[in-house]
Every structure is written in structure tokens, then in C-alpha cells.
Amino acid sequence: MDVKRAFTHAVAIGGISIGGENPVAIQSMTNTRTEDAAATAEQIKRLEKAGCDIVRASVYSMDCARAIRNIKDSISIPLVADVHFDHRLAIAAAENGADKLRINPGNISRPEYIARLTDCAKMHGIPIRIGVNMGSLNAEAQKRYGRTPRALVESAMENIKLLEDNGFYDIVVSVKASSVRAMTESYEMLSGLCDYPLHLGVTEAGDIEAGTVKSAIGIGALLLKGIGDTVRVSLTGDPVQEVYAAKNILRSLGLCSGGVEIISCPTCGRTRVNLADIVSRVKEGTRNIKTGLRVAIMGCAVNGPGEAADADIGIACGEGKGVLFEHGKTVCSVAEEKLADTLIARIAQLDGGDCDGSV
């Protein structure tokens, strides 16, 4: 059953729009030193290849703001400048080509600074994301409600008003927390109070194992309710892993149409092959597949091809050999040592030959 999306206004970020009827976009953030334009652009290219739609970079100095221009010249996806405290850095980033600004208006000290910033964003035609988290609550909201979802939402609404009072409405909002429960409650509350696009994420989620679980629960729960227009999975380490995790979350909810979805059995005593190794090889060998395919990798004849009949293609392993099947029908028998490569090669054929795997 299709999920009815909560209504939000569409906002354009470079060549991509979020909100409205647009697909949920995947975001990530660089962890290079932004002033090193070459290193930052190289990481962004890796993120783009992995499937990232929008990328953010921290701007903590004028050197970073000036680097935006060179980075933009080397990449294809929209670039967001992440700025705190200093409106001059946000203005400089916009003047150097940033496609969007991420700020917390509450930590920009004077109303005239916010006015200058919104005037600059209007002139360059770029949106602003108001990013609030538990570490950046407005003082009055925290005093009144404590460190709670209500305080997060009140802070966001007050910050929205600061921009609206300056005639600025090209806004995206986030209310992130490291607590999954607090995060989901905050976004549900906020969704009922405004119709700006919502950027979802569990902040400071942790390493790839714990962070992916927390993000899948929090982001997934909201998307199932139709809440959310763009997502970032925050993980400690290589940001490319954030993109893979986000794609998996969206794909599992039917919100991502391209790429390979692998289903594999948990194995049991009947399994006679190293199924985890086969899954890993197929996963790596099909990272760049664009065609949407459901791929089944089963450890024995009990789970496949019958139980995996809904898959587009797959393998069922035996002892010394296995079978390749498509839509539940056996295509051929394959020697055990060739199972992974044969599957990768066939997936490449279905995708038109563009595949990292080799036979």
C-alpha cells in the first residue's frame, strides 16, 4: 500500500527539488578539510558515484567559503554550505556558488545580520535550511520545556519566524536528536505545524552498525507516515557508507527505484557454501547498477528458488554447485566457485553491461 506523503512546498537546490511530489533525496556531508578544494571535490565525486543527491560541507573560515567556487567547478551535485555563528561566512559561501545554506538563525547574534543573510540568499536564489538539534536549542524554549521534543520544535518555529519576518520563505527545516524517540516525536509535531520540506536524520547516530540501526528506525518510522523529503544517515567514518545506508532504507520502503536490493537467507545447517562471502562479492560487484533489481542469494534449495520467486534474479546454492534462476524459474546449473561471478555478470547484462564485477 502506497504511503501518502505529507504536503510540503517544493524547494529547489541547484538542479534538484525536494518537497512537493519530488522523490526523497539522499544527502551526506564531507569530512575533509573544506579549504582543501581538491580533496573535498574528490570525496564528493565518490559520494555522487554511490548515489548521493545533495552534499554538505562545513564552512568554518573564509578559506572554506572561497573554496566553494573551486569545489563547485569539479562536481555535479548540489553543494550546501554548513555555517554556524558567523553570517559573513554564509554570505561569502553564497557569493562563491553554494546551492543552499544550512544555518541556525538562533546562534546569529543580531537581527540585522539575519536580514543581510536573507537578502543575500534571495539575491542568489538559494534556500536556507534551519537546522536545530538538542545542542542548539533557543534559550527560552529550553528554559520553558527542557531538553525535549517540544523545545526542539519551538526553537525551529521561532527560527522560521526570524526568516519569515525578513520576507524569506525558501526554507527547509530539520529537528534532529541523537535519541530516536525524541527525533521521531519532534518531526511528527513539526509536520503538523509547517509545510516546509523536512530534512530527516538522527544526529550523532554512532558507527556504521549502531548508527544504521538507529537511523533506519527513526527515518523509516517517519517515512512510513509520509513525513520527510530528504534524509541524511549520520555515521562516524567514511561518508560513502551514509549513502549506502540511506539507499537501503529508502529501497526497503519502496521509495528508491534504482539499484540492486539483495535478499539473502540467514543460513542454517543445510548450507554448504560460504554464503556471506558470496553476498559480499555480489554486493560490491553491483554497487553501480542503475536498473532496479531484486536479487536473491539463497543457501540451499529450501529457500530458493521457490521462496525467492518474487526476486528478479538469484542463485540457490547446493553442495559443489547451485542454480541461477530468474523470476522463480531455473536458468542453468553453475559450479560453486562460479556462482558469484555468474550472478554478477548476468546482472550486468540486465543493466546493459555497466557493472563493476568481472567473470
Short mmCIF file of C-alpha atoms in Angstrom, two decimals:
data_model
loop_
_atom_site.label_atom_id
_atom_site.label_comp_id
_atom_site.label_asym_id
_atom_site.label_seq_id
_atom_site.Cartn_x
_atom_site.Cartn_y
_atom_site.Cartn_z
CA MET A 1 0.00 0.00 0.00
CA ASP A 2 1.40 3.38 -1.03
CA VAL A 3 2.22 5.86 1.73
CA LYS A 4 0.50 9.25 1.42
CA ARG A 5 3.18 11.92 1.70
CA ALA A 6 2.53 14.88 3.99
CA PHE A 7 2.15 18.04 1.90
CA THR A 8 5.20 20.29 1.71
CA HIS A 9 6.18 23.07 -0.69
CA ALA A 10 8.83 22.21 -3.26
CA VAL A 11 12.23 23.85 -2.79
CA ALA A 12 14.93 23.90 -5.48
CA ILE A 13 18.54 23.15 -4.50
CA GLY A 14 20.73 23.53 -7.56
CA GLY A 15 19.34 21.12 -10.13
CA ILE A 16 17.33 19.08 -7.60
CA SER A 17 14.00 19.86 -5.95
CA ILE A 18 12.79 18.42 -2.66
CA GLY A 19 9.34 18.51 -1.15
CA GLY A 20 6.10 18.52 -3.08
CA GLU A 21 5.81 15.46 -5.32
CA ASN A 22 9.57 15.01 -5.65
CA PRO A 23 11.31 11.76 -4.61
CA VAL A 24 13.01 11.64 -1.21
CA ALA A 25 16.58 12.87 -1.79
CA ILE A 26 19.70 11.36 -0.23
CA GLN A 27 22.20 13.67 1.44
CA SER A 28 25.61 13.26 3.03
CA MET A 29 28.35 15.53 4.36
CA THR A 30 32.07 15.71 3.64
CA ASN A 31 34.62 15.18 6.40
CA THR A 32 37.63 16.56 4.55
CA ARG A 33 39.04 20.00 5.37
CA THR A 34 36.81 22.14 3.18
CA GLU A 35 39.56 24.62 2.33
CA ASP A 36 41.31 21.71 0.57
CA ALA A 37 39.12 22.01 -2.52
CA ALA A 38 40.76 19.13 -4.39
CA ALA A 39 40.34 16.62 -1.55
CA THR A 40 36.79 17.76 -0.86
CA ALA A 41 35.78 17.54 -4.52
CA GLU A 42 37.31 14.07 -4.78
CA GLN A 43 35.28 12.85 -1.80
CA ILE A 44 32.12 14.39 -3.26
CA LYS A 45 32.70 12.52 -6.53
CA ARG A 46 32.83 9.27 -4.53
CA LEU A 47 29.59 10.23 -2.78
CA GLU A 48 27.93 11.06 -6.09
CA LYS A 49 29.01 7.73 -7.58
CA ALA A 50 27.49 5.96 -4.56
CA GLY A 51 24.14 7.65 -5.17
CA CYS A 52 24.24 10.88 -3.16
CA ASP A 53 21.85 13.58 -4.44
CA ILE A 54 22.91 16.56 -2.30
CA VAL A 55 26.15 17.09 -0.37
CA ARG A 56 27.02 19.41 2.50
CA ALA A 57 30.38 20.81 3.54
CA SER A 58 31.25 22.72 6.71
CA VAL A 59 32.30 26.35 6.22
CA TYR A 60 34.25 27.45 9.27
CA SER A 61 36.59 30.03 7.73
CA MET A 62 36.84 32.43 4.80
CA ASP A 63 39.23 29.98 3.13
CA CYS A 64 36.42 27.39 3.22
CA ALA A 65 33.93 29.87 1.78
CA ARG A 66 36.29 30.77 -1.05
CA ALA A 67 36.95 27.06 -1.74
CA ILE A 68 33.26 26.57 -2.54
CA ARG A 69 33.84 28.03 -6.00
CA ASN A 70 36.59 25.55 -6.92
CA ILE A 71 34.71 22.62 -5.42
CA LYS A 72 31.58 23.51 -7.40
CA ASP A 73 33.57 23.58 -10.63
CA SER A 74 34.57 19.93 -10.10
CA ILE A 75 31.29 18.28 -9.04
CA SER A 76 27.83 17.66 -10.47
CA ILE A 77 25.54 17.52 -7.43
CA PRO A 78 24.25 20.49 -5.37
CA LEU A 79 26.57 21.74 -2.63
CA VAL A 80 25.26 23.01 0.72
CA ALA A 81 27.37 25.28 2.95
CA ASP A 82 27.06 24.45 6.66
CA VAL A 83 27.67 27.62 8.71
CA HIS A 84 27.37 28.44 12.39
CA PHE A 85 27.55 31.74 14.30
CA ASP A 86 29.11 33.94 11.59
CA HIS A 87 26.69 35.33 8.98
CA ARG A 88 29.64 36.65 6.98
CA LEU A 89 30.78 33.12 6.21
CA ALA A 90 27.30 32.19 4.98
CA ILE A 91 27.19 35.26 2.74
CA ALA A 92 30.67 34.51 1.37
CA ALA A 93 29.67 30.88 0.68
CA ALA A 94 26.57 32.05 -1.21
CA GLU A 95 28.64 34.51 -3.23
CA ASN A 96 31.02 31.69 -4.14
CA GLY A 97 28.26 29.49 -5.53
CA ALA A 98 26.76 27.45 -2.67
CA ASP A 99 23.42 25.97 -3.74
CA LYS A 100 21.94 26.14 -0.25
CA LEU A 101 22.85 27.36 3.24
CA ARG A 102 22.43 25.43 6.46
CA ILE A 103 22.29 27.74 9.48
CA ASN A 104 20.76 28.04 12.91
CA PRO A 105 19.34 31.59 12.99
CA GLY A 106 19.21 31.41 16.77
CA ASN A 107 23.01 31.49 17.02
CA ILE A 108 23.38 34.52 14.72
CA SER A 109 23.50 37.28 17.28
CA ARG A 110 21.77 40.28 15.68
CA PRO A 111 18.56 40.75 13.66
CA GLU A 112 20.40 42.93 11.12
CA TYR A 113 22.80 40.03 10.43
CA ILE A 114 19.88 37.73 9.63
CA ALA A 115 18.45 40.44 7.35
CA ARG A 116 21.74 40.67 5.45
CA LEU A 117 21.89 36.91 5.14
CA THR A 118 18.33 36.52 3.85
CA ASP A 119 18.85 39.38 1.39
CA CYS A 120 21.93 37.59 0.07
CA ALA A 121 20.08 34.25 -0.24
CA LYS A 122 17.23 35.97 -2.11
CA MET A 123 19.67 37.66 -4.49
CA HIS A 124 21.36 34.35 -5.31
CA GLY A 125 18.11 32.39 -5.40
CA ILE A 126 19.19 29.76 -2.87
CA PRO A 127 17.25 28.20 0.03
CA ILE A 128 18.18 28.07 3.70
CA ARG A 129 17.87 25.04 5.95
CA ILE A 130 17.12 25.81 9.55
CA GLY A 131 18.95 23.06 11.42
CA VAL A 132 18.05 22.69 15.08
CA ASN A 133 19.27 19.95 17.41
CA MET A 134 19.48 19.39 21.15
CA GLY A 135 22.78 21.27 21.24
CA SER A 136 21.32 24.41 19.67
CA LEU A 137 18.01 24.98 21.44
CA ASN A 138 16.82 28.55 21.90
CA ALA A 139 17.45 29.61 25.49
CA GLU A 140 13.83 30.50 26.20
CA ALA A 141 12.49 27.26 24.70
CA GLN A 142 14.95 25.19 26.74
CA LYS A 143 14.08 27.11 29.92
CA ARG A 144 10.38 26.55 29.34
CA TYR A 145 10.37 22.95 28.12
CA GLY A 146 13.77 21.49 28.97
CA ARG A 147 15.70 19.32 26.51
CA THR A 148 12.56 17.87 24.95
CA PRO A 149 10.94 17.44 21.53
CA ARG A 150 8.68 20.39 22.36
CA ALA A 151 11.75 22.59 22.90
CA LEU A 152 13.23 21.43 19.57
CA VAL A 153 10.04 22.27 17.69
CA GLU A 154 9.54 25.60 19.46
CA SER A 155 13.13 26.54 18.60
CA ALA A 156 12.55 25.62 14.95
CA MET A 157 9.32 27.61 14.76
CA GLU A 158 10.95 30.66 16.33
CA ASN A 159 13.81 30.40 13.84
CA ILE A 160 11.37 30.04 10.95
CA LYS A 161 9.73 33.27 12.10
CA LEU A 162 13.09 35.07 12.07
CA LEU A 163 13.43 34.27 8.35
CA GLU A 164 9.77 34.90 7.52
CA ASP A 165 9.93 38.31 9.23
CA ASN A 166 12.56 39.18 6.62
CA GLY A 167 10.31 38.04 3.79
CA PHE A 168 12.22 34.80 3.26
CA TYR A 169 10.23 31.63 2.64
CA ASP A 170 12.58 29.36 0.65
CA ILE A 171 13.09 27.23 3.75
CA VAL A 172 13.92 23.63 4.68
CA VAL A 173 13.77 22.53 8.33
CA SER A 174 15.33 19.83 10.49
CA VAL A 175 14.90 18.98 14.19
CA LYS A 176 17.46 16.28 14.82
CA ALA A 177 18.24 14.45 18.06
CA SER A 178 20.50 11.54 18.96
CA SER A 179 17.51 9.89 20.65
CA VAL A 180 15.35 8.06 18.12
CA ARG A 181 12.23 8.61 20.22
CA ALA A 182 12.89 12.35 20.63
CA MET A 183 13.69 12.70 16.93
CA THR A 184 10.52 10.99 15.71
CA GLU A 185 8.30 12.88 18.17
CA SER A 186 9.87 16.18 17.11
CA TYR A 187 9.34 15.65 13.38
CA GLU A 188 5.77 14.43 13.87
CA MET A 189 5.00 17.55 15.88
CA LEU A 190 6.72 19.86 13.40
CA SER A 191 4.99 18.26 10.41
CA GLY A 192 1.66 19.37 11.84
CA LEU A 193 2.80 22.96 12.28
CA CYS A 194 4.51 23.88 9.00
CA ASP A 195 4.55 22.85 5.35
CA TYR A 196 8.23 23.47 4.63
CA PRO A 197 10.21 20.43 3.39
CA LEU A 198 11.68 18.37 6.22
CA HIS A 199 15.26 17.08 6.30
CA LEU A 200 15.29 13.88 8.38
CA GLY A 201 18.13 12.47 10.42
CA VAL A 202 19.20 11.01 13.74
CA THR A 203 22.17 13.16 14.68
CA GLU A 204 25.33 11.69 16.23
CA ALA A 205 23.89 8.26 15.50
CA GLY A 206 27.19 6.40 16.01
CA ASP A 207 29.29 4.00 13.98
CA ILE A 208 28.10 2.12 10.91
CA GLU A 209 26.49 -0.69 12.94
CA ALA A 210 24.65 1.22 15.67
CA GLY A 211 24.12 4.34 13.57
CA THR A 212 22.50 2.49 10.70
CA VAL A 213 20.07 0.75 13.06
CA LYS A 214 19.09 3.98 14.84
CA SER A 215 18.72 5.83 11.55
CA ALA A 216 16.68 3.08 9.94
CA ILE A 217 14.26 3.05 12.86
CA GLY A 218 13.90 6.82 13.15
CA ILE A 219 13.95 7.80 9.48
CA GLY A 220 11.96 4.72 8.43
CA ALA A 221 9.22 5.28 11.01
CA LEU A 222 8.69 8.84 9.78
CA LEU A 223 8.80 8.00 6.08
CA LEU A 224 6.18 5.28 6.64
CA LYS A 225 3.93 8.05 8.00
CA GLY A 226 4.59 10.18 4.93
CA ILE A 227 6.87 12.59 6.79
CA GLY A 228 10.20 13.61 5.25
CA ASP A 229 11.51 14.98 1.98
CA THR A 230 15.26 14.39 2.23
CA VAL A 231 17.40 12.22 4.51
CA ARG A 232 20.90 12.04 5.89
CA VAL A 233 22.18 8.99 7.76
CA SER A 234 24.85 10.35 10.13
CA LEU A 235 27.62 7.79 10.64
CA THR A 236 31.10 8.04 12.10
CA GLY A 237 33.63 7.26 9.36
CA ASP A 238 33.58 7.25 5.58
CA PRO A 239 30.51 9.27 4.45
CA VAL A 240 30.05 6.96 1.44
CA GLN A 241 28.65 4.44 3.92
CA GLU A 242 25.96 7.01 4.80
CA VAL A 243 24.76 6.99 1.20
CA TYR A 244 24.63 3.19 1.03
CA ALA A 245 22.68 3.08 4.30
CA ALA A 246 20.23 5.74 3.12
CA LYS A 247 19.66 3.91 -0.17
CA ASN A 248 18.96 0.70 1.71
CA ILE A 249 16.44 2.45 3.96
CA LEU A 250 14.62 4.04 1.02
CA ARG A 251 14.72 0.84 -1.04
CA SER A 252 13.26 -1.23 1.81
CA LEU A 253 10.32 1.21 1.93
CA GLY A 254 9.80 1.19 -1.82
CA LEU A 255 10.98 4.81 -2.09
CA CYS A 256 14.09 4.15 -4.19
CA SER A 257 13.50 2.80 -7.68
CA GLY A 258 17.05 2.11 -8.89
CA GLY A 259 19.90 -0.17 -7.89
CA VAL A 260 20.19 -3.67 -6.53
CA GLU A 261 18.27 -4.88 -3.48
CA ILE A 262 19.84 -8.08 -2.16
CA ILE A 263 17.77 -10.55 -0.19
CA SER A 264 19.65 -13.47 1.33
CA CYS A 265 18.79 -16.23 3.77
CA PRO A 266 20.31 -16.32 7.27
CA THR A 267 21.81 -19.80 6.56
CA CYS A 268 21.43 -22.97 8.59
CA GLY A 269 22.95 -26.43 8.85
CA ARG A 270 21.87 -27.23 5.29
CA THR A 271 24.15 -24.52 3.86
CA ARG A 272 27.27 -25.93 2.21
CA VAL A 273 28.82 -22.69 0.88
CA ASN A 274 30.26 -19.51 2.40
CA LEU A 275 27.09 -17.55 1.69
CA ALA A 276 28.29 -14.41 3.49
CA ASP A 277 31.27 -14.25 1.14
CA ILE A 278 29.06 -14.65 -1.92
CA VAL A 279 26.71 -11.93 -0.71
CA SER A 280 29.64 -9.60 -0.07
CA ARG A 281 31.11 -10.20 -3.54
CA VAL A 282 27.79 -9.67 -5.29
CA LYS A 283 27.09 -6.55 -3.24
CA GLU A 284 30.44 -4.99 -4.14
CA GLY A 285 30.22 -6.13 -7.75
CA THR A 286 26.83 -4.48 -8.32
CA ARG A 287 27.27 -1.18 -6.44
CA ASN A 288 26.89 0.92 -9.58
CA ILE A 289 23.95 -0.88 -11.15
CA LYS A 290 21.26 1.65 -12.09
CA THR A 291 18.43 -0.72 -13.01
CA GLY A 292 16.14 -1.59 -10.13
CA LEU A 293 16.62 -5.30 -9.44
CA ARG A 294 15.69 -7.58 -6.57
CA VAL A 295 18.45 -10.17 -6.25
CA ALA A 296 18.08 -13.31 -4.12
CA ILE A 297 21.08 -15.23 -2.76
CA MET A 298 19.91 -18.41 -1.05
CA GLY A 299 21.94 -21.00 0.82
CA CYS A 300 20.01 -24.09 -0.22
CA ALA A 301 17.08 -25.39 -2.26
CA VAL A 302 14.64 -24.95 0.68
CA ASN A 303 14.75 -21.13 0.43
CA GLY A 304 15.22 -20.81 -3.30
CA PRO A 305 14.16 -20.51 -5.93
CA GLY A 306 10.64 -21.16 -4.60
CA GLU A 307 10.69 -18.80 -1.62
CA ALA A 308 12.56 -16.22 -3.68
CA ALA A 309 10.18 -16.37 -6.63
CA ASP A 310 9.44 -12.65 -6.29
CA ALA A 311 13.08 -11.81 -7.00
CA ASP A 312 14.08 -10.72 -10.49
CA ILE A 313 17.16 -12.93 -10.43
CA GLY A 314 19.06 -15.06 -7.94
CA ILE A 315 21.03 -18.12 -7.06
CA ALA A 316 20.26 -21.11 -4.85
CA CYS A 317 23.34 -22.91 -3.61
CA GLY A 318 23.87 -26.63 -3.12
CA GLU A 319 26.96 -28.74 -2.49
CA GLY A 320 29.57 -28.19 -5.16
CA LYS A 321 27.12 -26.33 -7.38
CA GLY A 322 23.99 -24.23 -7.45
CA VAL A 323 21.38 -22.86 -9.84
CA LEU A 324 20.82 -19.47 -11.39
CA PHE A 325 17.14 -18.54 -11.58
CA GLU A 326 15.10 -15.62 -12.91
CA HIS A 327 11.56 -14.88 -11.68
CA GLY A 328 11.46 -18.24 -9.94
CA LYS A 329 12.46 -20.31 -12.97
CA THR A 330 15.78 -22.14 -13.14
CA VAL A 331 18.03 -20.90 -15.94
CA CYS A 332 21.11 -23.07 -15.52
CA SER A 333 23.31 -25.04 -13.15
CA VAL A 334 26.55 -23.32 -12.04
CA ALA A 335 29.69 -24.64 -10.36
CA GLU A 336 30.03 -23.43 -6.77
CA GLU A 337 33.18 -21.39 -7.40
CA LYS A 338 31.49 -19.53 -10.28
CA LEU A 339 28.19 -18.71 -8.60
CA ALA A 340 29.01 -15.13 -7.56
CA ASP A 341 30.70 -14.18 -10.83
CA THR A 342 27.92 -15.72 -12.93
CA LEU A 343 25.27 -13.82 -10.99
CA ILE A 344 27.21 -10.53 -11.24
CA ALA A 345 27.71 -11.00 -14.98
CA ARG A 346 24.01 -11.70 -15.58
CA ILE A 347 23.01 -8.65 -13.53
CA ALA A 348 25.39 -6.56 -15.66
CA GLN A 349 23.69 -7.87 -18.81
CA LEU A 350 20.27 -6.91 -17.42
CA ASP A 351 21.65 -3.43 -16.69
CA GLY A 352 23.12 -3.02 -20.15
CA GLY A 353 26.66 -4.08 -19.28
CA ASP A 354 27.59 -1.38 -16.72
CA CYS A 355 28.93 -3.31 -13.74
CA ASP A 356 31.98 -3.37 -11.51
CA GLY A 357 32.03 -7.16 -11.38
CA SER A 358 34.04 -9.43 -13.64
CA VAL A 359 33.72 -13.03 -14.74
#
